[in-house]
Short mmCIF file of C-alpha atoms in Angstrom, two decimals:
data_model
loop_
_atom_site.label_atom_id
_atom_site.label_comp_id
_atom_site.label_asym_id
_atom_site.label_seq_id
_atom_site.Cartn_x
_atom_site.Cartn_y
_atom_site.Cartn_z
CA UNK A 1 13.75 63.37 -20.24
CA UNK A 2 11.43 63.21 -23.38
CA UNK A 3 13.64 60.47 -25.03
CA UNK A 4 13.77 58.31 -21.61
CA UNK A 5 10.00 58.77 -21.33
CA UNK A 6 9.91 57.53 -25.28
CA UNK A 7 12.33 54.49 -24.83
CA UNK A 8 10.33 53.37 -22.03
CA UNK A 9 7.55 53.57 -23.50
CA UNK A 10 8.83 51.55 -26.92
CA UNK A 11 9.72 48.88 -24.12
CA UNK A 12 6.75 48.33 -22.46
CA UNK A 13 4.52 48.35 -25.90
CA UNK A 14 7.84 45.71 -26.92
CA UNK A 15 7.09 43.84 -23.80
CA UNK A 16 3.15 43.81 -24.06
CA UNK A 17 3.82 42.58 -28.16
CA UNK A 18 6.07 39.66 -26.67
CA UNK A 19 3.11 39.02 -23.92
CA UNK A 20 1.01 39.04 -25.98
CA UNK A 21 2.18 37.09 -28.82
CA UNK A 22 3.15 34.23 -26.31
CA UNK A 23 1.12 31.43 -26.77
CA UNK A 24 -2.47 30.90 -24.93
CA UNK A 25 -1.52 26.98 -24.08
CA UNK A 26 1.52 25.45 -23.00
CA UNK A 27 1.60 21.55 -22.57
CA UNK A 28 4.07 19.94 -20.51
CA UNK A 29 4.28 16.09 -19.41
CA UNK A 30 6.31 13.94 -17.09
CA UNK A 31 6.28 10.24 -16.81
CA UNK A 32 7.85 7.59 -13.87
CA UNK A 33 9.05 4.27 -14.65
CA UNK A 34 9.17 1.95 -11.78
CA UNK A 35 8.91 -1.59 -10.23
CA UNK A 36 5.68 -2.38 -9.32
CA UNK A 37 2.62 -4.76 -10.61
CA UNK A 38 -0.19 -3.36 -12.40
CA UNK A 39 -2.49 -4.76 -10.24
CA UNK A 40 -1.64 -2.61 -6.74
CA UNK A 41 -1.91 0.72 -8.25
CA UNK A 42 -5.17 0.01 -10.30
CA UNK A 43 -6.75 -1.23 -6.97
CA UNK A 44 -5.30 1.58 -4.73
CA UNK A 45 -7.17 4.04 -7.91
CA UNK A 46 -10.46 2.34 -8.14
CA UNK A 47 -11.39 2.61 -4.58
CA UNK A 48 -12.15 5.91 -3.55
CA UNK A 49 -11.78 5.71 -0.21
CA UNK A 50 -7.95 4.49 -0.52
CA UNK A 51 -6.86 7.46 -2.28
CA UNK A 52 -5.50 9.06 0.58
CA UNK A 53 -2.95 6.00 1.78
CA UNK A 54 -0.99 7.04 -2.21
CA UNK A 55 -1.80 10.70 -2.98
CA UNK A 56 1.41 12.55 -2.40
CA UNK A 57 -0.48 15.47 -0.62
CA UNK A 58 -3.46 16.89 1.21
CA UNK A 59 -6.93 15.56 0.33
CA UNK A 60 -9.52 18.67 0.79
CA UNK A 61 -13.05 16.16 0.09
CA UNK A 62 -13.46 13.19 -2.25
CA UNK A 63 -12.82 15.19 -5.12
CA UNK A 64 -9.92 17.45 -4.30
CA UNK A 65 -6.70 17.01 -3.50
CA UNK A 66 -3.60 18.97 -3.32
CA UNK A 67 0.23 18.68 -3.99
CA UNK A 68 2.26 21.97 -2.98
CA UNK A 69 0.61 24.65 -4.87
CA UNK A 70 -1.56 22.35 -7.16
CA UNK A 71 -5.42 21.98 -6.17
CA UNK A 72 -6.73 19.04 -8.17
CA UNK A 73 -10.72 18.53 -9.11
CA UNK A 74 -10.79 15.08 -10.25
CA UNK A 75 -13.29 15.06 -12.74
CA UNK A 76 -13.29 11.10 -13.79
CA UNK A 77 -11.16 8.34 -12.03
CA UNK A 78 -10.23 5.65 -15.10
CA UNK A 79 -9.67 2.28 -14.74
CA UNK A 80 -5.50 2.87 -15.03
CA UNK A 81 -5.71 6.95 -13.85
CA UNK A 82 -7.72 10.02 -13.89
CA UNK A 83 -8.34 12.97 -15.28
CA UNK A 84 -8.43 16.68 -13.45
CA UNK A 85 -8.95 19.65 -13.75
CA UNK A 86 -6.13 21.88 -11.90
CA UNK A 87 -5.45 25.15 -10.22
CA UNK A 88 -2.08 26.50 -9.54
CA UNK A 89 -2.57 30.02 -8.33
CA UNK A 90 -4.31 31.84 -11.34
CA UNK A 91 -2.98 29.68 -13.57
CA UNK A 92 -6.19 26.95 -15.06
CA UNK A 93 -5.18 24.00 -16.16
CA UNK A 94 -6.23 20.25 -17.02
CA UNK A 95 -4.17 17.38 -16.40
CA UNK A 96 -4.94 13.93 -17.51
CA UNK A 97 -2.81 10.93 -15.12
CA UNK A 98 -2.40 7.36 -16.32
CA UNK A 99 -0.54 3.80 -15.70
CA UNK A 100 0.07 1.03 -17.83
CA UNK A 101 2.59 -1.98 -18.04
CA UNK A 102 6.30 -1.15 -18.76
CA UNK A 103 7.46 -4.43 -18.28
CA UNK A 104 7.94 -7.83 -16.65
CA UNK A 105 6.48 -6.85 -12.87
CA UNK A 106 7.09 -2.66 -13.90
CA UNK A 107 4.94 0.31 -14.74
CA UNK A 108 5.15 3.35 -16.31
CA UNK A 109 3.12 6.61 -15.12
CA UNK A 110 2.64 9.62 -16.90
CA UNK A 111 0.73 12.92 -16.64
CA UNK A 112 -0.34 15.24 -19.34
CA UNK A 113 -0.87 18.80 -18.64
CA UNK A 114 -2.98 21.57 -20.52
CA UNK A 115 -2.51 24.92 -19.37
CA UNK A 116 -4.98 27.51 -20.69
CA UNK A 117 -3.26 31.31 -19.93
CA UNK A 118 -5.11 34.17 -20.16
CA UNK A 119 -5.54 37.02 -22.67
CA UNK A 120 -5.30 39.69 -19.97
CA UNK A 121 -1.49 40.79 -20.89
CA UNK A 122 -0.53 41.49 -17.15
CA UNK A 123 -2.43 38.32 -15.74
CA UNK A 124 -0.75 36.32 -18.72
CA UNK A 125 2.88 37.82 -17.74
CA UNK A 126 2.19 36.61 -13.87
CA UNK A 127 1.01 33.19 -15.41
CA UNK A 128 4.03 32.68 -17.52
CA UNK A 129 6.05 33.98 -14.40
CA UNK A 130 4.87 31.11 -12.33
CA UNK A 131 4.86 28.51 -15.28
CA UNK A 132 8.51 27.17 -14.32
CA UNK A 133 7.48 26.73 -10.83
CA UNK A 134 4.25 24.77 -11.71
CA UNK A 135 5.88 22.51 -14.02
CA UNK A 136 8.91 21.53 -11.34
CA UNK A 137 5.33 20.65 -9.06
CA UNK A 138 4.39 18.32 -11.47
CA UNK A 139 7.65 16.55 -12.33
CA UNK A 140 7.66 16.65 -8.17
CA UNK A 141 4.25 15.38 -7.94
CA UNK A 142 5.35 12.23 -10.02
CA UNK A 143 8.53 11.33 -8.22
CA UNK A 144 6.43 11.11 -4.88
CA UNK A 145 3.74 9.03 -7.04
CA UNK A 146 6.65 6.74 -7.58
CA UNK A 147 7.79 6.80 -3.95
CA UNK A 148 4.56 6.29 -3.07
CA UNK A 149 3.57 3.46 -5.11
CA UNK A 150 6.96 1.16 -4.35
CA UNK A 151 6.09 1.94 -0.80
CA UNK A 152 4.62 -1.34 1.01
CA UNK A 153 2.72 0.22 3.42
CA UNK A 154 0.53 3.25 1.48
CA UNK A 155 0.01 0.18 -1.26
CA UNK A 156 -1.22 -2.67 1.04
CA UNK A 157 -1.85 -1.10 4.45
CA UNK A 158 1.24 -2.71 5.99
CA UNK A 159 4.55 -3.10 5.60
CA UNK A 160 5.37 -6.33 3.93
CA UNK A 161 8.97 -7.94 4.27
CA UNK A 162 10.60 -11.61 2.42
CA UNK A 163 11.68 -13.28 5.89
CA UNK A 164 13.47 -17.06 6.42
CA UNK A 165 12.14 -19.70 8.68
CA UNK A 166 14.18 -20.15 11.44
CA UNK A 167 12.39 -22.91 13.40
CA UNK A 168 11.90 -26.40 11.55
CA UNK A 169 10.31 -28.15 14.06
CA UNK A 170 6.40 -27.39 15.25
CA UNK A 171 3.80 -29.58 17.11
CA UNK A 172 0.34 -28.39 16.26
CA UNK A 173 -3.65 -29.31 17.47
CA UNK A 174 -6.20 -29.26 15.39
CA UNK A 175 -9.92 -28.62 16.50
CA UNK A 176 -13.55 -27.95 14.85
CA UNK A 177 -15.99 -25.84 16.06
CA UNK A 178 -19.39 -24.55 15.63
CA UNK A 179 -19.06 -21.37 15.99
CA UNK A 180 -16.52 -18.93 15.30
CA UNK A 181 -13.82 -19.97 17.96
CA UNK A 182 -13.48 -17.07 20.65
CA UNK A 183 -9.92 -15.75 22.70
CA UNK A 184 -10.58 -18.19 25.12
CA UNK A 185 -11.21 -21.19 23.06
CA UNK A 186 -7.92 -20.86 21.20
CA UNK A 187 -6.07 -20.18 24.04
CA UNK A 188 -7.38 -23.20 25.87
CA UNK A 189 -5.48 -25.49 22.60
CA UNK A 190 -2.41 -23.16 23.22
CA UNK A 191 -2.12 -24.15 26.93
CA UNK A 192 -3.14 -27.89 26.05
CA UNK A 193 -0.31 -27.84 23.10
CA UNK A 194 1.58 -26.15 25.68
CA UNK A 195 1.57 -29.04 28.51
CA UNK A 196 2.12 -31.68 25.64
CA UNK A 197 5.29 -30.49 25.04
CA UNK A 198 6.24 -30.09 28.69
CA UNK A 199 5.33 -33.66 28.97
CA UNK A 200 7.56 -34.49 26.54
CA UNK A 201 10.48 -32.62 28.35
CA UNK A 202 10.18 -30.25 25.03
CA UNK A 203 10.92 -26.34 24.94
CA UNK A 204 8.94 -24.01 23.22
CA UNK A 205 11.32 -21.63 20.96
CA UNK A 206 8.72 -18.82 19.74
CA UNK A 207 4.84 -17.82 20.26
CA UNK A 208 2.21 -20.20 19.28
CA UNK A 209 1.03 -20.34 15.34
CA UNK A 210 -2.56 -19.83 14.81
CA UNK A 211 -4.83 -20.97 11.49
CA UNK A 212 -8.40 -20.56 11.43
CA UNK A 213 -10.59 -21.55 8.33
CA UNK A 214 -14.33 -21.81 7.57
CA UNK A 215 -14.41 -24.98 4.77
CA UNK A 216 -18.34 -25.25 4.99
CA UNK A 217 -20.81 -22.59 6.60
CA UNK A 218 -21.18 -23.14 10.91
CA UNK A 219 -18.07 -24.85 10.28
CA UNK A 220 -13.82 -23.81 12.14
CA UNK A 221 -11.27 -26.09 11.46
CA UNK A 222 -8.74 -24.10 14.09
CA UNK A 223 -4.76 -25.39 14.06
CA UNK A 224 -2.53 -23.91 16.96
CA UNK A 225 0.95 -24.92 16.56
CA UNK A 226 4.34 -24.29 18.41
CA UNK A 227 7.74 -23.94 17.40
CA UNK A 228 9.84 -26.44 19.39
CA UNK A 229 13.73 -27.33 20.13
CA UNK A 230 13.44 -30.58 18.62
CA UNK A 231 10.54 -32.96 17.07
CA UNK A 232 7.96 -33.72 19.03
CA UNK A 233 6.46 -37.73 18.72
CA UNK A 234 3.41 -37.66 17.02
CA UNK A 235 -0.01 -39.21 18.30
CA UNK A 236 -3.64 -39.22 16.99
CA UNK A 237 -4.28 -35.25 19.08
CA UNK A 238 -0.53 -34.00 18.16
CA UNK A 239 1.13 -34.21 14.90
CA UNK A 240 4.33 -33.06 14.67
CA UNK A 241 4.92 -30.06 11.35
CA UNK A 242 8.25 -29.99 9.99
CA UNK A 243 9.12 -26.71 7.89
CA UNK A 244 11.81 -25.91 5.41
CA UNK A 245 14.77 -24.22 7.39
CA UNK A 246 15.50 -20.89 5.50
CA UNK A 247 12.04 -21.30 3.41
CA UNK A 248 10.65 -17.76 2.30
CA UNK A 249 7.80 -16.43 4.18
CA UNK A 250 6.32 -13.09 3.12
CA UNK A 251 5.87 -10.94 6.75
CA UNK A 252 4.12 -8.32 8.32
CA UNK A 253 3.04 -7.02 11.94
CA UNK A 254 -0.42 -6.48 12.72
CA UNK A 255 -1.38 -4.50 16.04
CA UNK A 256 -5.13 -4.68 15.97
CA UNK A 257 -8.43 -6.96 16.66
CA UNK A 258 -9.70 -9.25 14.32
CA UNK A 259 -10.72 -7.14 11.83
CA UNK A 260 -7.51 -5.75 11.38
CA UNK A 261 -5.83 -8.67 11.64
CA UNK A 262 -8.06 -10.11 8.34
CA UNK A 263 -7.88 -6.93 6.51
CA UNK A 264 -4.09 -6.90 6.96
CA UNK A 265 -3.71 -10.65 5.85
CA UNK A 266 -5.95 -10.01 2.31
CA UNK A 267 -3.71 -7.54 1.83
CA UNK A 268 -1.07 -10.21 2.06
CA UNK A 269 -2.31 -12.42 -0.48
CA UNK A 270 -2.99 -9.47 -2.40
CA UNK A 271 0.68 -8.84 -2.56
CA UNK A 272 1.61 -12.26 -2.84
CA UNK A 273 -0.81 -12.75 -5.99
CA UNK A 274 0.53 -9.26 -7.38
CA UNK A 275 3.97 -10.04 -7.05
CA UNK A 276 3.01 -13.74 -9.27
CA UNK A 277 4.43 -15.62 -6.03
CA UNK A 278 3.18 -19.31 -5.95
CA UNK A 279 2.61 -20.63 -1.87
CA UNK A 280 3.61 -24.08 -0.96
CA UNK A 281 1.46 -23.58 2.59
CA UNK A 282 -1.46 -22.37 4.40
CA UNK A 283 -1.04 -18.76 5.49
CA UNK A 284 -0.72 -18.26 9.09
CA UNK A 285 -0.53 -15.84 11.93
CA UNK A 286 1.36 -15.57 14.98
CA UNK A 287 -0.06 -14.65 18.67
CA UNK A 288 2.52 -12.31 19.50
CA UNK A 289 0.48 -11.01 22.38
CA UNK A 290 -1.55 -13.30 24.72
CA UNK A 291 -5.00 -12.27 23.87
CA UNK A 292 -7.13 -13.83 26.46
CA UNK A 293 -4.47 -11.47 29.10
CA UNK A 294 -5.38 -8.27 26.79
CA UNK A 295 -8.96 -6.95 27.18
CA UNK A 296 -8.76 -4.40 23.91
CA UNK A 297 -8.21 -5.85 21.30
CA UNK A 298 -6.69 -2.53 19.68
CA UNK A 299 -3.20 -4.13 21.56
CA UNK A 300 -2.85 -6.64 20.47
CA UNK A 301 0.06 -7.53 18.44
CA UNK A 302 0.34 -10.32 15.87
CA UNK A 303 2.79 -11.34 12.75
CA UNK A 304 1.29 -12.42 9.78
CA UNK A 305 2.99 -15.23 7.66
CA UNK A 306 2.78 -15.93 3.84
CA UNK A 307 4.73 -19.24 2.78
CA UNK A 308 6.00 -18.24 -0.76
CA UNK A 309 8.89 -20.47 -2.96
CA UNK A 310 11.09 -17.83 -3.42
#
């Protein structure tokens, strides 16, 4: 019984020497390589209040946030990342997060992590017993980074799509006003575009086009068009628009008033400019619903249209 009692005890003064002699920091990194211009993820960082459309997991205030057992205190948001300092369980660590170019239109994210362990023998045993776990939370933490920034709709708001024309032909109306042009106004072009073509013995093939623009201030130039079966004859109030057939048009659907509807469309050009896609026309956007039949705006739907080359 003596000699048990004695080899146990040589193994746990063995095992607190081992503890003990482990190391007090462990570093461990993990990087992403991925498609994606600089650009997006640099804006998505800057701007505080966007950081929970990307961050993989719970945001607790404006300063923490949380992926599986990880609680990060951001401490200093970078131009290309930030730096934190992190919890997982009782195990303190720091962990520094940045982006830079990888290549033609890629990026490569890393994350650098410090942990400090402690020189309590049985808290440091726990900590090293949970060490495996935390580092699989950070190599898991950067695969949903990458998921999340190659995702369309966390990085602009909206989910963005490469679409063909379909429709060549288009008739449009153009009109100034004074004032910013209300629901009524443009649909009173739509229905005047509208009995144009029926005078022509022309049929409409998809929902009226819509292009508003501001050139001076107190100034709308507002252009309604419609997609038609064949050309339409031009006069000095309709002017027939012929597209490409199959041109590239970057899309995206937009259920929302008119402040949705322009946030959504910056966020078009944003990608379009990311992406180093050059426009041959005016952006446009597409009256899916029939506003001035839809009190709330909140319904209504709309497509939004980017002309791009390719």
């Amino acid at each position: 019984m003596k000699k048990l009692v004695s080899i146990c005890g040589i193994l746990l003064l063995a095992a607190l020497i081992f503890i003990v002699s482990l190391p007090k920091e462990q570093r461990f990194s993990s990087s992403v390589t991925f498609d994606s211009p600089l650009e997006a993820p640099t804006r998505l960082v800057a701007a505080p209040d966007r950081w929970k459309n990307w961050w993989p997991g719970q945001m607790v205030n404006d300063s923490v946030y949380r992926y599986q057992q990880l609680e990060f205190h951001i401490r200093k948001v970078l131009l290309n990342g930030f730096q934190s300092q992190v919890q997982a369980g009782k195990l303190p660590m720091t962990a520094d997060f940045n982006f830079f170019v990888a290549g033609s239109l890629s990026i490569q994210c890393n994350i650098r992590v410090l942990a400090s362990f402690s020189s309590n023998p049985f808290v440091k045993a726990l900590q090293y017993l949970s060490w495996s776990k935390t580092q699989q939370s950070v190599t898991g933490f950067m695969k949903q980074i990458e998921q999340n920034f190659t995702d369309t709709e966390k990085v602009y708001g909206c989910k963005i799509e490469r679409q063909q024309l379909v429709y060549t032909s288009y008739v449009s109306l153009k009109q100034s006003f004074d004032h910013d042009p209300s629901v009524t106004g443009i649909d009173s072009l739509v229905q005047e575009l509208q009995q144009y073509i029926a005078s022509k013995q022309g049929r409409e093939m998809d929902a009226p086009i819509l292009n508003i623009s501001s050139p001076t201030p107190g100034r709308y130039d507002v252009m309604v068009a419609i997609a038609t079966e064949k050309d339409m004859p031009s006069t000095n109030r309709y002017q027939l628009k012929n597209m490409v057939y199959g041109g590239f048009v970057m899309v995206t659907q937009v259920t929302g008033g008119r402040q949705r509807i322009n946030a959504c469309m910056r966020e078009l050009e944003n990608y379009v400019l990311d992406h180093r896609k050059s426009s041959p026309a005016i952006p446009y956007e597409q009256m899916i619903t029939r506003r001035s039949q839809v009190a709330d705006s909140n319904q209504w739907v709309t497509k939004l249209y980017y002309p791009v080359w390719k």
